[in-house]
Short mmCIF file of C-alpha atoms in Angstrom, two decimals:
data_model
loop_
_atom_site.label_atom_id
_atom_site.label_comp_id
_atom_site.label_asym_id
_atom_site.label_seq_id
_atom_site.Cartn_x
_atom_site.Cartn_y
_atom_site.Cartn_z
CA MET A 286 -13.13 8.28 23.95
CA LEU A 287 -13.92 11.70 21.95
CA THR A 288 -11.15 13.77 23.20
CA TYR A 289 -9.06 10.82 22.70
CA ILE A 290 -10.19 10.54 19.11
CA LEU A 291 -9.42 14.55 18.66
CA ARG A 292 -6.15 14.91 20.06
CA ARG A 293 -5.27 11.97 17.45
CA LEU A 294 -6.71 13.88 14.62
CA LEU A 295 -4.48 17.21 15.92
CA LEU A 296 -1.37 14.60 15.77
CA ILE A 297 -2.27 13.34 11.94
CA ILE A 298 -0.94 17.48 11.53
CA PRO A 299 2.69 17.16 12.94
CA THR A 300 2.90 13.56 11.86
CA LEU A 301 2.38 14.89 8.38
CA PHE A 302 4.10 18.22 8.44
CA GLY A 303 7.25 15.98 9.76
CA ILE A 304 7.10 12.95 7.01
CA LEU A 305 6.60 15.68 3.84
CA LEU A 306 9.65 17.91 5.03
CA ILE A 307 12.27 14.86 6.09
CA ASN A 308 11.09 13.12 2.46
CA PHE A 309 11.58 17.05 0.96
CA ILE A 310 15.06 17.66 2.33
CA ILE A 311 15.81 14.39 1.00
CA ILE A 312 14.60 15.00 -2.70
CA GLN A 313 16.12 18.21 -2.44
CA ALA A 314 19.81 16.78 -1.96
CA ALA A 315 18.85 13.81 -4.85
CA PRO A 316 20.26 14.27 -8.33
CA GLY A 317 19.04 14.36 -11.64
CA GLY A 318 15.92 16.26 -11.08
CA PRO A 319 13.45 17.51 -13.09
CA VAL A 320 14.95 20.66 -14.25
CA GLU A 321 18.33 18.55 -14.87
CA GLN A 322 16.80 15.76 -16.81
CA MET A 323 15.09 19.12 -18.99
CA ILE A 324 18.52 20.27 -19.74
CA ALA A 325 20.24 16.94 -21.16
CA LYS A 326 17.12 15.86 -22.98
CA LEU A 327 17.24 19.18 -24.92
CA GLU A 328 21.24 18.89 -25.71
CA GLY A 329 20.37 15.12 -26.81
CA PHE A 330 21.63 13.27 -23.88
CA GLU A 331 20.17 9.36 -23.47
CA GLY A 332 20.82 8.25 -19.80
CA ALA A 333 20.08 11.56 -18.48
CA THR A 334 19.73 10.92 -14.59
CA SER A 335 23.39 8.37 -14.72
CA ARG A 336 25.27 10.89 -16.27
CA ILE A 337 24.16 13.75 -14.27
CA ALA A 338 24.55 11.95 -10.67
CA GLY A 339 27.65 10.22 -11.94
CA GLY A 340 29.80 14.42 -12.29
CA GLY A 341 31.06 15.50 -15.00
CA ALA A 342 31.46 19.54 -16.19
CA GLU A 343 30.24 22.09 -14.03
CA VAL A 344 27.80 24.47 -16.12
CA ALA A 345 29.07 26.95 -17.84
CA VAL A 346 26.31 29.01 -17.84
CA ALA A 347 25.59 31.97 -16.30
CA GLY A 348 23.15 31.73 -13.13
CA SER A 349 22.94 28.49 -13.39
CA ASN A 350 23.60 25.35 -11.23
CA TYR A 351 22.89 22.25 -13.40
CA ARG A 352 25.64 20.34 -14.91
CA GLY A 353 25.43 19.96 -18.51
CA ALA A 354 23.80 22.91 -19.57
CA GLN A 355 26.92 24.67 -21.22
CA GLY A 356 25.48 24.77 -25.15
CA LEU A 357 21.99 26.26 -23.51
CA ASP A 358 21.00 29.71 -23.63
CA PRO A 359 20.75 31.04 -20.05
CA GLU A 360 17.18 31.94 -20.40
CA LEU A 361 15.79 28.97 -21.28
CA VAL A 362 17.62 27.53 -19.10
CA HIS A 363 16.17 30.02 -16.51
CA GLU A 364 12.45 29.02 -18.00
CA ILE A 365 12.73 25.46 -17.26
CA GLU A 366 13.15 26.34 -13.67
CA ARG A 367 10.45 28.64 -13.91
CA MET A 368 8.59 26.14 -15.25
CA TYR A 369 9.17 23.70 -12.47
CA GLY A 370 8.97 25.58 -10.24
CA PHE A 371 12.99 25.73 -9.63
CA ASP A 372 13.25 29.50 -10.23
CA LYS A 373 12.30 29.66 -5.91
CA PRO A 374 14.55 28.86 -2.91
CA ALA A 375 13.54 25.81 -1.57
CA PRO A 376 11.46 26.97 1.67
CA GLU A 377 9.91 28.97 -0.30
CA ARG A 378 8.44 26.28 -2.72
CA PHE A 379 7.93 23.57 0.21
CA TRP A 380 5.66 26.77 2.07
CA LEU A 381 3.70 27.00 -1.41
CA MET A 382 3.30 23.02 -1.34
CA LEU A 383 1.59 23.02 1.95
CA LYS A 384 -0.60 25.54 1.28
CA SER A 385 -1.35 23.66 -1.80
CA TYR A 386 -2.15 20.44 0.16
CA SER A 387 -3.90 22.41 3.06
CA GLN A 388 -6.62 23.03 -0.32
CA LEU A 389 -6.04 19.66 -1.33
CA ASP A 390 -4.52 21.31 -4.54
CA PHE A 391 -1.76 18.53 -5.31
CA GLY A 392 -1.06 20.33 -8.47
CA GLU A 393 -0.15 18.83 -11.91
CA SER A 394 2.05 16.06 -13.33
CA PHE A 395 5.79 17.37 -14.31
CA PHE A 396 5.49 14.78 -17.19
CA ARG A 397 2.02 13.47 -17.92
CA ASP A 398 0.26 16.20 -18.42
CA ALA A 399 -2.78 15.58 -15.75
CA LYS A 400 -4.15 16.75 -12.30
CA VAL A 401 -2.35 14.74 -9.58
CA THR A 402 -5.65 14.01 -7.86
CA ASP A 403 -7.04 12.68 -11.07
CA LEU A 404 -4.22 10.58 -11.65
CA ILE A 405 -4.89 8.42 -8.50
CA ILE A 406 -8.53 8.16 -9.42
CA GLU A 407 -7.97 7.08 -12.46
CA LYS A 408 -5.15 4.42 -11.05
CA MET A 409 -6.93 3.92 -7.92
CA PRO A 410 -9.87 0.92 -9.26
CA VAL A 411 -6.50 -1.37 -9.95
CA SER A 412 -5.06 -1.19 -6.38
CA ILE A 413 -8.73 -1.03 -4.65
CA SER A 414 -9.14 -4.46 -6.75
CA ILE A 415 -5.73 -6.08 -6.18
CA GLY A 416 -5.75 -4.86 -2.24
CA LEU A 417 -9.71 -5.98 -1.60
CA TRP A 418 -9.99 -9.01 -3.22
CA SER A 419 -6.20 -10.09 -1.24
CA THR A 420 -7.53 -8.87 2.38
CA LEU A 421 -10.36 -10.68 1.95
CA ILE A 422 -9.26 -13.92 1.01
CA MET A 423 -6.40 -13.49 3.30
CA TYR A 424 -8.43 -13.45 6.03
CA LEU A 425 -11.76 -16.04 4.68
CA VAL A 426 -8.08 -18.46 4.60
CA SER A 427 -6.15 -17.38 7.43
CA ILE A 428 -8.89 -17.31 10.01
CA PRO A 429 -10.46 -20.62 9.34
CA LEU A 430 -6.86 -22.03 9.27
CA GLY A 431 -5.26 -20.78 12.30
CA ILE A 432 -8.49 -21.13 14.41
CA ALA A 433 -8.44 -25.26 13.36
CA LYS A 434 -4.49 -25.32 14.08
CA ALA A 435 -5.07 -24.37 17.65
CA THR A 436 -7.62 -26.48 18.20
CA ARG A 437 -4.89 -29.35 16.82
CA HIS A 438 -2.14 -28.11 18.21
CA GLY A 439 1.06 -30.17 18.36
CA SER A 440 -0.98 -32.79 16.25
CA THR A 441 0.66 -33.70 12.79
CA PHE A 442 -2.14 -31.44 10.87
CA ASP A 443 -1.02 -28.08 12.63
CA VAL A 444 2.98 -29.63 11.90
CA TRP A 445 2.43 -30.09 8.04
CA THR A 446 0.80 -26.56 8.15
CA SER A 447 3.21 -25.19 9.43
CA SER A 448 5.34 -26.09 6.90
CA ALA A 449 3.54 -25.40 4.43
CA ILE A 450 2.98 -21.35 6.12
CA ILE A 451 6.61 -21.16 6.56
CA VAL A 452 7.34 -21.92 3.10
CA GLY A 453 4.97 -19.83 1.65
CA TYR A 454 5.85 -16.58 4.28
CA ALA A 455 9.71 -17.21 3.08
CA VAL A 456 8.96 -17.20 -0.55
CA PRO A 457 8.35 -13.13 -1.63
CA ALA A 458 5.29 -12.79 -3.39
CA PHE A 459 6.64 -11.46 -6.48
CA LEU A 460 8.47 -14.59 -7.15
CA PHE A 461 5.27 -16.70 -6.70
CA ALA A 462 3.87 -14.34 -9.26
CA ILE A 463 6.72 -15.02 -12.06
CA LEU A 464 6.38 -18.68 -11.04
CA LEU A 465 2.50 -18.73 -11.67
CA ILE A 466 2.86 -17.10 -15.21
CA VAL A 467 5.44 -19.81 -15.66
CA LEU A 468 3.11 -22.56 -15.20
CA PHE A 469 -0.18 -21.00 -15.77
CA ALA A 470 0.30 -17.90 -17.86
CA GLY A 471 1.48 -19.06 -21.26
CA GLY A 472 4.95 -19.17 -19.67
CA SER A 473 6.42 -22.87 -19.78
CA TYR A 474 3.33 -25.01 -19.43
CA PHE A 475 -0.91 -23.23 -19.60
CA ASP A 476 -2.18 -20.82 -20.91
CA TRP A 477 -5.17 -20.37 -18.59
CA PHE A 478 -4.91 -17.22 -17.48
CA PRO A 479 -4.56 -13.58 -19.05
CA LEU A 480 -0.68 -11.90 -18.04
CA ARG A 481 -1.40 -8.36 -18.67
CA GLY A 482 -3.79 -5.60 -18.00
CA LEU A 483 -7.42 -5.87 -15.41
CA THR A 484 -9.62 -6.50 -18.22
CA SER A 485 -9.74 -7.66 -21.89
CA ASN A 486 -9.38 -5.29 -25.05
CA ASN A 487 -12.96 -6.51 -25.58
CA PHE A 488 -13.98 -5.97 -22.06
CA ASP A 489 -17.00 -3.46 -23.41
CA GLU A 490 -18.36 -5.93 -26.03
CA LEU A 491 -19.23 -7.92 -23.01
CA SER A 492 -22.21 -8.67 -21.67
CA LEU A 493 -22.96 -7.93 -17.60
CA GLY A 494 -22.25 -11.59 -16.29
CA GLY A 495 -19.17 -11.60 -19.00
CA LYS A 496 -17.29 -8.84 -17.11
CA VAL A 497 -17.54 -10.26 -14.35
CA LEU A 498 -15.92 -13.25 -15.32
CA ASP A 499 -13.70 -11.42 -17.34
CA TYR A 500 -12.78 -9.20 -14.27
CA PHE A 501 -12.29 -11.86 -12.05
CA TRP A 502 -10.55 -13.76 -14.31
CA HIS A 503 -7.63 -11.38 -14.97
CA LEU A 504 -7.23 -10.72 -11.07
CA VAL A 505 -6.71 -15.35 -10.57
CA LEU A 506 -2.97 -15.01 -10.66
CA PRO A 507 -2.01 -11.58 -9.19
CA VAL A 508 -4.42 -12.16 -6.33
CA THR A 509 -3.10 -15.82 -5.63
CA ALA A 510 0.30 -14.09 -5.91
CA LEU A 511 -0.32 -11.85 -2.70
CA VAL A 512 -2.12 -13.86 -0.35
CA ILE A 513 0.38 -16.85 -0.77
CA GLY A 514 3.07 -14.36 0.53
CA ASN A 515 0.81 -12.89 2.94
CA PHE A 516 -1.51 -14.80 4.77
CA ALA A 517 1.59 -16.54 7.46
CA THR A 518 1.03 -13.55 9.44
CA LEU A 519 -2.49 -13.56 9.90
CA THR A 520 -2.99 -16.94 10.32
CA PHE A 521 -0.39 -17.53 13.36
CA LEU A 522 -1.68 -14.43 14.85
CA THR A 523 -4.82 -16.12 14.81
CA LYS A 524 -3.89 -19.34 16.20
CA ASN A 525 -1.91 -17.57 18.86
CA SER A 526 -4.95 -15.61 20.12
CA PHE A 527 -7.03 -19.02 20.57
CA LEU A 528 -4.33 -21.00 22.13
CA ASP A 529 -3.88 -18.09 24.54
CA GLU A 530 -7.62 -17.80 25.32
CA ILE A 531 -8.33 -21.49 25.29
CA ASN A 532 -5.95 -22.02 28.13
CA LYS A 533 -7.44 -19.15 30.46
CA GLN A 534 -9.52 -19.67 33.08
CA TYR A 535 -13.88 -18.87 32.30
CA VAL A 536 -12.63 -21.57 29.35
CA VAL A 537 -11.76 -24.41 32.03
CA THR A 538 -15.32 -23.22 34.17
CA ALA A 539 -16.83 -23.34 31.11
CA ARG A 540 -15.93 -26.91 29.92
CA ALA A 541 -17.10 -28.15 33.92
CA LYS A 542 -20.33 -26.48 33.79
CA GLY A 543 -20.50 -29.17 30.59
CA LEU A 544 -20.61 -26.98 27.64
CA THR A 545 -19.99 -28.44 24.42
CA GLU A 546 -16.30 -27.84 22.51
CA THR A 547 -18.06 -25.67 19.79
CA ARG A 548 -20.03 -23.92 21.92
CA VAL A 549 -17.20 -23.04 24.36
CA LEU A 550 -14.87 -22.33 21.18
CA TYR A 551 -17.32 -19.78 19.13
CA GLY A 552 -19.41 -19.09 22.31
CA HIS A 553 -17.06 -17.87 24.74
CA VAL A 554 -13.03 -18.07 23.33
CA PHE A 555 -14.24 -16.58 19.60
CA ARG A 556 -15.19 -13.05 20.98
CA ASN A 557 -11.75 -12.20 22.91
CA ALA A 558 -9.39 -14.40 20.69
CA MET A 559 -10.55 -12.48 17.15
CA LEU A 560 -10.52 -8.90 19.26
CA LEU A 561 -6.61 -8.39 17.35
CA ILE A 562 -7.51 -9.73 14.06
CA ILE A 563 -10.59 -7.92 13.71
CA ALA A 564 -9.37 -4.63 14.54
CA GLY A 565 -6.48 -5.65 12.51
CA PHE A 566 -8.30 -5.74 9.86
CA PRO A 567 -8.50 -1.81 8.03
CA ALA A 568 -4.27 -2.18 8.62
CA ALA A 569 -3.75 -4.95 6.79
CA PHE A 570 -6.00 -3.71 3.81
CA ILE A 571 -4.17 -0.17 3.40
CA GLY A 572 -0.86 -2.44 4.00
CA ILE A 573 -1.76 -4.42 0.70
CA PHE A 574 -3.51 -1.84 -1.18
CA PHE A 575 -0.74 0.83 -0.25
CA THR A 576 2.87 -1.08 -0.88
CA GLY A 577 1.87 -4.70 -1.39
CA SER A 578 0.97 -4.75 -4.11
CA LEU A 579 3.97 -2.68 -6.07
CA LEU A 580 5.90 -5.68 -7.80
CA ILE A 581 2.73 -7.88 -8.49
CA GLU A 582 1.73 -4.56 -10.55
CA VAL A 583 4.57 -4.47 -12.68
CA ILE A 584 5.47 -8.26 -13.27
CA PHE A 585 1.19 -8.40 -14.35
CA SER A 586 1.24 -4.95 -16.21
CA LEU A 587 -1.51 -3.66 -13.98
CA ASP A 588 -1.94 0.42 -14.23
CA GLY A 589 -2.13 1.05 -10.52
CA LEU A 590 -1.16 3.45 -7.70
CA GLY A 591 1.93 1.73 -6.75
CA LEU A 592 3.51 0.86 -10.27
CA MET A 593 3.08 5.20 -10.80
CA SER A 594 4.59 6.20 -7.11
CA PHE A 595 7.36 3.93 -8.47
CA GLU A 596 7.38 5.54 -11.83
CA ALA A 597 7.15 9.25 -10.27
CA ALA A 598 9.75 8.53 -7.79
CA ILE A 599 12.17 7.57 -11.08
CA ASN A 600 11.07 10.14 -13.16
CA ARG A 601 11.19 12.70 -10.45
CA ASP A 602 7.90 13.92 -10.68
CA TYR A 603 7.66 15.48 -7.55
CA PRO A 604 3.91 16.59 -7.97
CA VAL A 605 2.75 12.75 -7.56
CA VAL A 606 5.86 12.02 -5.33
CA PHE A 607 4.28 14.67 -2.81
CA GLY A 608 1.17 14.08 -3.54
CA THR A 609 0.71 10.47 -3.17
CA LEU A 610 3.47 10.43 -0.05
CA PHE A 611 0.62 13.06 1.51
CA ILE A 612 -2.73 11.25 0.55
CA PHE A 613 -1.11 7.51 1.31
CA THR A 614 0.53 8.94 4.78
CA LEU A 615 -2.98 10.53 5.47
CA VAL A 616 -5.02 7.46 4.75
CA GLY A 617 -2.54 5.53 7.14
CA LEU A 618 -2.63 7.73 9.72
CA ILE A 619 -6.72 7.95 9.60
CA VAL A 620 -6.60 3.98 9.52
CA LYS A 621 -4.48 3.51 12.43
CA LEU A 622 -6.85 5.62 14.81
CA ILE A 623 -10.21 3.41 12.92
CA GLY A 624 -8.02 0.59 13.97
CA ASP A 625 -7.80 1.85 17.82
CA ILE A 626 -11.69 2.65 17.50
CA THR A 627 -12.46 -0.41 16.24
CA TYR A 628 -10.82 -2.21 19.63
CA THR A 629 -13.65 -0.17 21.47
CA LEU A 630 -16.40 -2.21 19.31
CA VAL A 631 -15.43 -5.65 19.47
CA ASP A 632 -14.89 -4.60 23.19
CA PRO A 633 -16.25 -2.53 25.20
CA ARG A 634 -14.26 -2.75 28.51
CA ILE A 635 -11.25 -1.39 26.09
CA ASP A 636 -10.79 2.48 27.30
CA PHE A 637 -8.19 4.57 25.58
CA GLU A 638 -8.38 7.58 28.52
CA ASN A 639 -8.28 5.30 31.52
CA ARG A 640 -5.43 3.60 30.43
CA GLU A 641 -3.47 6.83 30.08
CA GLY A 642 -4.53 8.15 33.38
#
C-alpha cells in the first residue's frame, strides 16, 4: 500500500504539469489579455474585450503586437507589457510560473492589488461553508432514503420517491435557487430569508448564539438549492448498492439462521453496501466545494472561490486563474488518492498492489 501511495504521489507532478501547460497554451491564444485591456482603458474605450476580440486595425506602434494602441507612446506600451510580465517570451513565462509555484508563490492579482494566496484564504470560508453543509445534508438525506428505497424496492413509496428524485436531478440547482428566492426571499411571496451575503451587516454586534443563528439563516436557501439539485445520484447509488448486497448468498444464509431483517441489514449488508458511498465522500465534498457552487454564489451574492475564479477568467487575471487552477487540481488529485485509501480503511480486503499484479 505504501508503494502504491508513493507512486500516486509521484504521478501528481506530471499531471499538474500537463494541466498547467494545456491551460497556459489556451490562455495565450485567447484574445483580450490584460495588456490589451489596459491599452483599451488608457485610450478610453468601453467594451474593451469585445472590441479587441472582434478585430480592428493592426497596431501602428513600433515594437508592439497589440491592436488598439495607435495613439499610445511605444514606451508606455512596453512598460505595460513589463508590468504584466509579457515582455518575456511565452516559454520563459511558463518556466518562471512553474518555478514560483514549486515554492507555493502564486504571485499577485493583476487587478485586485493582493496576493493570490491571500485572496484564496479570504474567499475560502464562504465556499467551505456551502460545500461542507451541502455535502453533510446530502449524505444525511440520501443514505437513509436510499436504504428505505432498497428495502421497499418496487413499492409505491419507491416509485413516487424515484419520480421526485428524477425531477430534482433534471432541474439545475440555479433554477431551484431562483425559485427559492421568488418564494422565500422577498421575490413575490414571502420575505423570510436574506437574499445576499453569508452574514448580516450587524453580525459583529450579535451575541454568540445570535451569530450562529444568523450564519445558518443565510445558508438555508443556497444550501437547499444545492442539496435538491445534487442528492439524486447518491440516493440511487445507495439504493443500488444495498440491492446488490441484499441479493447475495451470505444474506440468504444469515436469514436462514433466523436473524432479524434489522440485524441482517445493519449487521451484514450495511458495511459492504456503504463501501462505495463512504469512500466517495471526499470527492463529493470537493466537487461541491470547488465547482457546484459557482452559480449559487453569483445568485446569492456570496463572495467565494467560485465567483472569484469566474471573475478572474473573465478579466484575464492570469495569476488568480493559474493559482486557483493549481490549488484546485492539486487538492483534487490528493482527494482522489484519499478516496482510494478510504476503500482500504472501510474494507481491508482491498489491496491495490495485488489487483495491479
